mmCIF file with all atom_site columns, C-alpha atoms in Angstrom:
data_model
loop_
_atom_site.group_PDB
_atom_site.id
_atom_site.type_symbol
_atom_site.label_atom_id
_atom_site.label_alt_id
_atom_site.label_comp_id
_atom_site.label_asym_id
_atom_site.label_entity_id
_atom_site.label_seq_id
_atom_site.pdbx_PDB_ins_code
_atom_site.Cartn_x
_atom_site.Cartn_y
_atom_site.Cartn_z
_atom_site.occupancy
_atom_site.B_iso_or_equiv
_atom_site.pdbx_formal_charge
_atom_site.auth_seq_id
_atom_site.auth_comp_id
_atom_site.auth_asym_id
_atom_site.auth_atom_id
_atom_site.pdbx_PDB_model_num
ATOM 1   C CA . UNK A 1 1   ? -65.354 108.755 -58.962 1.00 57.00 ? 209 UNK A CA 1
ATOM 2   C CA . UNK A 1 2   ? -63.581 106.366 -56.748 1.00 67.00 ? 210 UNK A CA 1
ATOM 3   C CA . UNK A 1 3   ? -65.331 103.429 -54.987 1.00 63.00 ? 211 UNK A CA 1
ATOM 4   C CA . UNK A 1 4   ? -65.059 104.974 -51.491 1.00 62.00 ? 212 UNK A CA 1
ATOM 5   C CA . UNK A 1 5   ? -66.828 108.221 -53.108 1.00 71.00 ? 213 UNK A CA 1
ATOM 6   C CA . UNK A 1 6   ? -69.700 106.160 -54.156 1.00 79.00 ? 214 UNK A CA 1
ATOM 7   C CA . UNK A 1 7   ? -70.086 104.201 -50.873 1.00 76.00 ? 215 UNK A CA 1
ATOM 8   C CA . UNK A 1 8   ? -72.342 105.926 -47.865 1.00 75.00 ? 216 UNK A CA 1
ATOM 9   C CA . UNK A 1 9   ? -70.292 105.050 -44.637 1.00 71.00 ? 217 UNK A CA 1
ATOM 10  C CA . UNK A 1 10  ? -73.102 102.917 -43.357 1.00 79.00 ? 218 UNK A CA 1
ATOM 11  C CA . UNK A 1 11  ? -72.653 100.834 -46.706 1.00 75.00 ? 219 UNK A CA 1
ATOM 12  C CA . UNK A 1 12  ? -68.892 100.753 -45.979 1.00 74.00 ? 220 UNK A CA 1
ATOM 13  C CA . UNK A 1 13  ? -69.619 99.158  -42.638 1.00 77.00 ? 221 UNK A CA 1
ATOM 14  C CA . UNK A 1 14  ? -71.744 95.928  -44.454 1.00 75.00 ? 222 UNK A CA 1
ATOM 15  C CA . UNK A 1 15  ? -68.632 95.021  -46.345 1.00 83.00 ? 223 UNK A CA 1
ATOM 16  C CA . UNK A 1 16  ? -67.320 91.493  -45.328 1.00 84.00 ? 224 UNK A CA 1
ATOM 17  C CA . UNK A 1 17  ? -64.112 92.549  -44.476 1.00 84.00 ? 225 UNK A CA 1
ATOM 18  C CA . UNK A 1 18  ? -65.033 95.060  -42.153 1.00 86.00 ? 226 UNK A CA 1
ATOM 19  C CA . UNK A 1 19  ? -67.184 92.864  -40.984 1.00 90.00 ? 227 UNK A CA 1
ATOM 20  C CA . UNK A 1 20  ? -64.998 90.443  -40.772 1.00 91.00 ? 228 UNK A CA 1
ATOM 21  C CA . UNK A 1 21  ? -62.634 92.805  -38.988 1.00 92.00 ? 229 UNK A CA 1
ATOM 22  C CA . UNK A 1 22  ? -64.819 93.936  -35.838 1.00 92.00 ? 230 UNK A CA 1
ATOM 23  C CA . UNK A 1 23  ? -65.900 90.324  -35.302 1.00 93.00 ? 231 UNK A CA 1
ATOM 24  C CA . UNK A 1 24  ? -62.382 89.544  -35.010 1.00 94.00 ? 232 UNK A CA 1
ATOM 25  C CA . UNK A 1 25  ? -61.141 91.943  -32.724 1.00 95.00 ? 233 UNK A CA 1
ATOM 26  C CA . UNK A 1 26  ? -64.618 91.112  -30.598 1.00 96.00 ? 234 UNK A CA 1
ATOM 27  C CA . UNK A 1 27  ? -63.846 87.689  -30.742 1.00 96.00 ? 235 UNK A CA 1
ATOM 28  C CA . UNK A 1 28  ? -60.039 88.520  -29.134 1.00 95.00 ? 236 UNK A CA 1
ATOM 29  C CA . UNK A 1 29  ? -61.664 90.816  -26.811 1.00 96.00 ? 237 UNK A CA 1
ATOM 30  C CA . UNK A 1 30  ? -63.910 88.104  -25.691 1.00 97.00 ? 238 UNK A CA 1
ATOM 31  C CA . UNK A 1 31  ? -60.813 85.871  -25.225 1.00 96.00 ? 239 UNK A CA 1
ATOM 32  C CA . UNK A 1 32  ? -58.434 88.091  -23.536 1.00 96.00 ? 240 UNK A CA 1
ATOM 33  C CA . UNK A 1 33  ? -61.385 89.003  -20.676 1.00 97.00 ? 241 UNK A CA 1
ATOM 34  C CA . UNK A 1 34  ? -61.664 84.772  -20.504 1.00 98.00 ? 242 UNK A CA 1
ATOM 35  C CA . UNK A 1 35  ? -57.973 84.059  -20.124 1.00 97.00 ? 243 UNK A CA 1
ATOM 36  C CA . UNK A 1 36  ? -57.006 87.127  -17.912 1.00 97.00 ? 244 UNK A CA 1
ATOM 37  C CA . UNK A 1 37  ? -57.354 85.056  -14.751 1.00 96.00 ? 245 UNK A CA 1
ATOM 38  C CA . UNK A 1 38  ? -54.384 82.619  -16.457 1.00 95.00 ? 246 UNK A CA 1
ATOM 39  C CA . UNK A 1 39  ? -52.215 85.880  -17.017 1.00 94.00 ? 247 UNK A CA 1
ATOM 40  C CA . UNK A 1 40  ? -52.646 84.643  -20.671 1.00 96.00 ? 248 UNK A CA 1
ATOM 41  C CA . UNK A 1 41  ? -53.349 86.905  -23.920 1.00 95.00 ? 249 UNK A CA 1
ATOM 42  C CA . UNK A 1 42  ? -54.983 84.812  -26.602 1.00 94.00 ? 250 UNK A CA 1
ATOM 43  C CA . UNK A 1 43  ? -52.354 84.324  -28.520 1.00 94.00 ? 251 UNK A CA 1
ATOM 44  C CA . UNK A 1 44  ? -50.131 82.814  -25.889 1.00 96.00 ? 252 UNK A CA 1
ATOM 45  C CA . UNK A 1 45  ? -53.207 80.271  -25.281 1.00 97.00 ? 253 UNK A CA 1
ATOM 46  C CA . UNK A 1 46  ? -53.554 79.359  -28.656 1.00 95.00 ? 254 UNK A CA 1
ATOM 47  C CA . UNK A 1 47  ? -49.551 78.840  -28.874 1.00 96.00 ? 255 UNK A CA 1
ATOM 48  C CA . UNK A 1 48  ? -49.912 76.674  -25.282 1.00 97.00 ? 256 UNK A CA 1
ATOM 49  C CA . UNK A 1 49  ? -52.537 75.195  -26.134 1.00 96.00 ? 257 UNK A CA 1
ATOM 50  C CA . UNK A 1 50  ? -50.884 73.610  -29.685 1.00 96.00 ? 258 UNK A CA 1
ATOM 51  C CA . UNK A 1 51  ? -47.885 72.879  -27.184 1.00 96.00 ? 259 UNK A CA 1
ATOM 52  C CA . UNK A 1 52  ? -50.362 70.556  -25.496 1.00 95.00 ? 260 UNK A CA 1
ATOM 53  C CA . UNK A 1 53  ? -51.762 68.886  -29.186 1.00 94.00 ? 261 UNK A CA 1
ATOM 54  C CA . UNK A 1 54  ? -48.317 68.824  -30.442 1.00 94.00 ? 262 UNK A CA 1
ATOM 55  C CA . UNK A 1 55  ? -47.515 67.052  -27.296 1.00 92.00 ? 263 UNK A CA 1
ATOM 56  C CA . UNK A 1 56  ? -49.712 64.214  -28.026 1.00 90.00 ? 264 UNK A CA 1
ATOM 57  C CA . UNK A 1 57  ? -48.545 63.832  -31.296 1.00 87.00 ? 265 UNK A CA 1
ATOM 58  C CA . UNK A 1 58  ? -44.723 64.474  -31.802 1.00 71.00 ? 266 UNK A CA 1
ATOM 59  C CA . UNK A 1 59  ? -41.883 63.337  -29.557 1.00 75.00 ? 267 UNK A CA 1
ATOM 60  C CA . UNK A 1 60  ? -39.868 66.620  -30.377 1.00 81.00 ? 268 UNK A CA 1
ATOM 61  C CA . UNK A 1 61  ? -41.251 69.873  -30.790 1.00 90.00 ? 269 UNK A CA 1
ATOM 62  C CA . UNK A 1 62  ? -39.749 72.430  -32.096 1.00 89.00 ? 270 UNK A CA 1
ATOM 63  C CA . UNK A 1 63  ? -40.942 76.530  -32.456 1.00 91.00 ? 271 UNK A CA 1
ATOM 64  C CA . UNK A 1 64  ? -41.260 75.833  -36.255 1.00 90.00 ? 272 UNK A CA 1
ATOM 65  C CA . UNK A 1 65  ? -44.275 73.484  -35.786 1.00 91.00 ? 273 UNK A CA 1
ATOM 66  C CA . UNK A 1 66  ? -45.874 75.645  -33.320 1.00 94.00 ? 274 UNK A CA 1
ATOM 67  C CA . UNK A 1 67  ? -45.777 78.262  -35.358 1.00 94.00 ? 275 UNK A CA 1
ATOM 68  C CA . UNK A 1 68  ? -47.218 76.545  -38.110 1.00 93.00 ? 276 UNK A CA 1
ATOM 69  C CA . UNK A 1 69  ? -49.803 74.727  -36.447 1.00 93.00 ? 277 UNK A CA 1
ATOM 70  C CA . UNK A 1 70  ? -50.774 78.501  -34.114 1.00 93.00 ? 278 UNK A CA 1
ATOM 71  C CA . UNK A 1 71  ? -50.684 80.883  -37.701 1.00 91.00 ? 279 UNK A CA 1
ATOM 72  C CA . UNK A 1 72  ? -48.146 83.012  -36.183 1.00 93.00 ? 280 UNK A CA 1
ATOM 73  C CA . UNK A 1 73  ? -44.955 84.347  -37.597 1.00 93.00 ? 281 UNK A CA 1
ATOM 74  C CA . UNK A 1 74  ? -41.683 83.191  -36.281 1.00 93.00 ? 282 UNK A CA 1
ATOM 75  C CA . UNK A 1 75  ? -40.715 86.651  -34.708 1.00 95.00 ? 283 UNK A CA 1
ATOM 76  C CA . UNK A 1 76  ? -44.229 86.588  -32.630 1.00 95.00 ? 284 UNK A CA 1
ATOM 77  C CA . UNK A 1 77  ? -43.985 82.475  -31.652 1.00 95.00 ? 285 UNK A CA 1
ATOM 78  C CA . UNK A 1 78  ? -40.187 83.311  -30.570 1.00 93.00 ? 286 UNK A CA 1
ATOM 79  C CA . UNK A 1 79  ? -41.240 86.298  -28.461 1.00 96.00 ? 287 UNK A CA 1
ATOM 80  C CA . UNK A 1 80  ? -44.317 84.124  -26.905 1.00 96.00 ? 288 UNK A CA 1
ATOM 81  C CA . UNK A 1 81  ? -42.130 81.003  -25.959 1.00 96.00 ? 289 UNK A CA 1
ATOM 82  C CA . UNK A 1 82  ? -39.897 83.333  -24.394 1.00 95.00 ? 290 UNK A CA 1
ATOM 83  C CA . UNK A 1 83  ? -42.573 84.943  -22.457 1.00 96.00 ? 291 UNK A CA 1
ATOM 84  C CA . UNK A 1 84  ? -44.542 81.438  -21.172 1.00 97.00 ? 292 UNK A CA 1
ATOM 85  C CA . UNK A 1 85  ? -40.575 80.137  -20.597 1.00 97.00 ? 293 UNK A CA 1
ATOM 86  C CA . UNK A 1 86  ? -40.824 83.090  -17.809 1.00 96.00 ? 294 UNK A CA 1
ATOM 87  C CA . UNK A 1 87  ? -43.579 82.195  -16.534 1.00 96.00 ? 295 UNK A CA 1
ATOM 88  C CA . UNK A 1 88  ? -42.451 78.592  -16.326 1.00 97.00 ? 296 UNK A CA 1
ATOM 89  C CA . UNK A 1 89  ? -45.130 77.233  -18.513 1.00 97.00 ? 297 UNK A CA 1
ATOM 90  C CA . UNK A 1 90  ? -42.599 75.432  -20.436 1.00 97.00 ? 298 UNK A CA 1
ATOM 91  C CA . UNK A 1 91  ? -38.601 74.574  -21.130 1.00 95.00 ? 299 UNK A CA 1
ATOM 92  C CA . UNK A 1 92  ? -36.812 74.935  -24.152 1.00 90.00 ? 300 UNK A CA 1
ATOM 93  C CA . UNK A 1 93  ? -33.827 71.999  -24.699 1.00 87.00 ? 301 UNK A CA 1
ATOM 94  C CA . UNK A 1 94  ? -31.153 71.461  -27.763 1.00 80.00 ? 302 UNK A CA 1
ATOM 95  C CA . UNK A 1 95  ? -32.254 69.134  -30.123 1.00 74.00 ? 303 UNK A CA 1
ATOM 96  C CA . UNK A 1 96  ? -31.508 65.685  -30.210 1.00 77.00 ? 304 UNK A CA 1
ATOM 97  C CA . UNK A 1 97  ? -31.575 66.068  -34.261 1.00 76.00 ? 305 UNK A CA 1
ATOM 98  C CA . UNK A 1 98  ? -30.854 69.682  -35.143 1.00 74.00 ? 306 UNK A CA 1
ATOM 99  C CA . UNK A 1 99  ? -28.606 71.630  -33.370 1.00 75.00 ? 307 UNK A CA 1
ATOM 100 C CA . UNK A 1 100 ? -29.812 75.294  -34.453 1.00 77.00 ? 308 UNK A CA 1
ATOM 101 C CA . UNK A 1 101 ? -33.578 73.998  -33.148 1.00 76.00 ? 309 UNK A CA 1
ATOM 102 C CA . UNK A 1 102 ? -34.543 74.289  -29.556 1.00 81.00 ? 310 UNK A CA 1
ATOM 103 C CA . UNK A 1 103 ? -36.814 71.267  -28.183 1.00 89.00 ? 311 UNK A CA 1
ATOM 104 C CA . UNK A 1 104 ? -39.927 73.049  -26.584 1.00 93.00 ? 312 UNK A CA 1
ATOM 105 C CA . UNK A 1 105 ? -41.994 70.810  -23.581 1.00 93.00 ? 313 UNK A CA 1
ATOM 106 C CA . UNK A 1 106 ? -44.632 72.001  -21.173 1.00 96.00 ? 314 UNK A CA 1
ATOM 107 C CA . UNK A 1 107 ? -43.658 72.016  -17.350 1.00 96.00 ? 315 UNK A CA 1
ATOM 108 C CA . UNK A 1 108 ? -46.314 70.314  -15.384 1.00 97.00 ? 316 UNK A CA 1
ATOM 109 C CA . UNK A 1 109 ? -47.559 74.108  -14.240 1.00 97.00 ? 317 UNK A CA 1
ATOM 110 C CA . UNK A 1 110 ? -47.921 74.675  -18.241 1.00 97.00 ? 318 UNK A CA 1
ATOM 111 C CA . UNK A 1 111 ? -50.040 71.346  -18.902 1.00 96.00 ? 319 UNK A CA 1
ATOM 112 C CA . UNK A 1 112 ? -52.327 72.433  -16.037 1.00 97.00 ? 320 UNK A CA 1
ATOM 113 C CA . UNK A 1 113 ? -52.622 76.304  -17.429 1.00 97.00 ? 321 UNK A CA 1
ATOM 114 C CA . UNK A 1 114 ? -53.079 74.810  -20.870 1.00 97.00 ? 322 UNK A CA 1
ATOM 115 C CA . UNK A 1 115 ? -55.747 72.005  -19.690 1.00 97.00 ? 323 UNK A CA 1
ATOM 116 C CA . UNK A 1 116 ? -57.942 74.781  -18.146 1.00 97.00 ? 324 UNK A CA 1
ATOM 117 C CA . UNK A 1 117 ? -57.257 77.560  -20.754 1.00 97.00 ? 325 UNK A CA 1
ATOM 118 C CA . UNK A 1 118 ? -58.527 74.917  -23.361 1.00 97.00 ? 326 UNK A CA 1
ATOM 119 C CA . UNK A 1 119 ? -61.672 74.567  -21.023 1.00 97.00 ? 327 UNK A CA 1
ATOM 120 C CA . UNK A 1 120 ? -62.522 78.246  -21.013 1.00 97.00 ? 328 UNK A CA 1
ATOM 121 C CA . UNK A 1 121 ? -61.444 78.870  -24.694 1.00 97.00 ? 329 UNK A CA 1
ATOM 122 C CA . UNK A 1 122 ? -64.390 75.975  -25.389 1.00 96.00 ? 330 UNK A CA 1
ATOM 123 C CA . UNK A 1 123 ? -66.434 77.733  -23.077 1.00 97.00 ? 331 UNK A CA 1
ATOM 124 C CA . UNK A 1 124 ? -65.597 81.147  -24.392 1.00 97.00 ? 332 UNK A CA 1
ATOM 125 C CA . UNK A 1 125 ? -66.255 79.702  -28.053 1.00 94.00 ? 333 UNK A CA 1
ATOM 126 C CA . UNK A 1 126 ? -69.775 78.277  -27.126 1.00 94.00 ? 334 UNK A CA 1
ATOM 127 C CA . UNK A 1 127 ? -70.927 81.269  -25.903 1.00 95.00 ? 335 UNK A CA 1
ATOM 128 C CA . UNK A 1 128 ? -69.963 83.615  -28.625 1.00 95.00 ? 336 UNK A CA 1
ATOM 129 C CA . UNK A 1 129 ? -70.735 81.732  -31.069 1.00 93.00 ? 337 UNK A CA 1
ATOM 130 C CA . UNK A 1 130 ? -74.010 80.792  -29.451 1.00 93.00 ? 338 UNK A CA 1
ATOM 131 C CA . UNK A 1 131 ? -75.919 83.013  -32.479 1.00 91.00 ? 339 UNK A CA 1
ATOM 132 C CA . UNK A 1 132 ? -75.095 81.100  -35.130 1.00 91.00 ? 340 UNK A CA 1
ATOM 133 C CA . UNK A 1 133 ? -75.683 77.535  -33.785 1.00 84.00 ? 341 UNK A CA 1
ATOM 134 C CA . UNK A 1 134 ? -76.349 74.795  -36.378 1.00 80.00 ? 342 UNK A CA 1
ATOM 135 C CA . UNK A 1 135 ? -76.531 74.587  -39.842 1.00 81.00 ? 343 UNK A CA 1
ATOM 136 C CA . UNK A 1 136 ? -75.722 78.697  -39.794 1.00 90.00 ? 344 UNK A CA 1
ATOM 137 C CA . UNK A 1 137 ? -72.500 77.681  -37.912 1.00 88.00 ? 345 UNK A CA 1
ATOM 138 C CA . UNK A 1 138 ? -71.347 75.054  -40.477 1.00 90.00 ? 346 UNK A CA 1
ATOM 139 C CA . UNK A 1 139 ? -72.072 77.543  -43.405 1.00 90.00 ? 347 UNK A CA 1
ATOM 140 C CA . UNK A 1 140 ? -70.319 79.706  -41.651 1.00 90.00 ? 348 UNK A CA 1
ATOM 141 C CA . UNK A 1 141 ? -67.216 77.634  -41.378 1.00 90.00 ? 349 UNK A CA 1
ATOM 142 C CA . UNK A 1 142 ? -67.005 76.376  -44.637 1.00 92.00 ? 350 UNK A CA 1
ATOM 143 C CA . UNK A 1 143 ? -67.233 79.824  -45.754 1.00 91.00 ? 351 UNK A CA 1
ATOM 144 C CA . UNK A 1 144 ? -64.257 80.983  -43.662 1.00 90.00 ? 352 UNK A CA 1
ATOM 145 C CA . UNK A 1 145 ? -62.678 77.510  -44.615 1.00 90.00 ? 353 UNK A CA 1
ATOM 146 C CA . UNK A 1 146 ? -63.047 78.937  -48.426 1.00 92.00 ? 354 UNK A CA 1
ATOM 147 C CA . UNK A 1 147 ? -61.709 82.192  -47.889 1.00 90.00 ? 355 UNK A CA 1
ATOM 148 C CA . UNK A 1 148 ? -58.479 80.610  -46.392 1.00 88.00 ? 356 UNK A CA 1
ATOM 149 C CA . UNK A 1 149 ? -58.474 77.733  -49.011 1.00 91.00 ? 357 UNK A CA 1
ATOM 150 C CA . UNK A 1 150 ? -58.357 80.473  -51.744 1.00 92.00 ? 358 UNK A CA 1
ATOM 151 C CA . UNK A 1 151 ? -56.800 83.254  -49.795 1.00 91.00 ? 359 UNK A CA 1
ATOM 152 C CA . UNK A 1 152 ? -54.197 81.691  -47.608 1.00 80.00 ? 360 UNK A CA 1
ATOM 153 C CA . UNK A 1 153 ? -50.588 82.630  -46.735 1.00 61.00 ? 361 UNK A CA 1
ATOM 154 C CA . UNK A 1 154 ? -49.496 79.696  -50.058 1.00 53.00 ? 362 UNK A CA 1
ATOM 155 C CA . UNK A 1 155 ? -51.398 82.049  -52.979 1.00 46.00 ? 363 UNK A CA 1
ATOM 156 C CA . UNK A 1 156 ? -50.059 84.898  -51.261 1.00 46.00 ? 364 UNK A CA 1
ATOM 157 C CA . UNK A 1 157 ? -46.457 83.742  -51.676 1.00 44.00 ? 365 UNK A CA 1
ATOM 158 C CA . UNK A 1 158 ? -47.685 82.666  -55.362 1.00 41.00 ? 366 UNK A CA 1
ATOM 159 C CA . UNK A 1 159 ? -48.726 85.463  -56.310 1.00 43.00 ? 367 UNK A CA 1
ATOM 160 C CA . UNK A 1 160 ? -46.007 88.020  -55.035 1.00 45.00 ? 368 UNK A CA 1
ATOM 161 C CA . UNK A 1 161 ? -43.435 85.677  -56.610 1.00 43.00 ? 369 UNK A CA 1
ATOM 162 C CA . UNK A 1 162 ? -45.141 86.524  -59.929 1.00 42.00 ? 370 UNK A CA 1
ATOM 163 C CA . UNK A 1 163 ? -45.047 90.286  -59.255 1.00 41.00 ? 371 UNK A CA 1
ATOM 164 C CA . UNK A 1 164 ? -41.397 90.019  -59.674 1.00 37.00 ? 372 UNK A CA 1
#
């Protein structure tokens, strides 16, 4: 008998990672209904938004350190620069130091969008996360902080490299 044979569908639906699942797409739901007034999905917040960080922090930017710092792939952060490039959010220029890397800037329009998207994503965040406020909140985050420690995208690569 297989697990999913001994599991009722309403224990099924108390596993973490489904769990984990439907508060994640609720969470992006939440996000998309907040930013829909900037013309902005979630992800092309979060990837404008770490524009604006990177901003502060690095003289050039280029789309490899957004998508690190935004934990998207570099087909998806290509297709979103392109996208808030359209919307004039921000410019893309050769580098000064590496020709085959684009330098990536927010346009005055894109600092604004990204000042107020931060606003309502902090907004959005307080609010949804309103339930778990205090000491349930930090548990909370150090548990997700685990899962990624022991999870993330580095022991994936580790241990698909040993599969071969």
């Amino acid at each position: 008998m297989n697990l999913l044979e001994q599991m009722s569908l309403e224990q099924a639906q108390q596993l973490p990672g489904v769990l984990l699942w439907h508060t994640s797409k609720l969470w992006q739901q939440w996000l998309n209904k907040a930013l829909k007034p900037y013309n902005l999905s979630s992800t092309n917040a979060v990837i404008l938004v770490n524009l604006l960080h990177l901003s502060f922090e690095q003289k050039q930017i280029t789309q490899v350190a957004v998508a690190r710092l935004s934990g998207t792939d570099m087909m998806t952060t290509s297709t979103i620069l392109r996208t808030l490039e359209r919307k004039g959010f921000i410019q893309r220029t050769a580098s000064t130091h590496d020709k085959r890397a684009n330098q990536l800037a927010l346009t005055p329009l894109g600092q604004d969008v990204a000042y107020r998207a931060l606003q309502t994503i902090a907004h959005t965040h307080q609010t949804f996360f309103k339930a778990i406020e205090g000491g349930r909140a930090e548990a909370f985050v150090d548990s997700l902080k685990e899962l990624l420690r022991c999870n993330g995208e580095s022991n994936n690569k580790a241990k698909g490299d040993q599969k071969k």
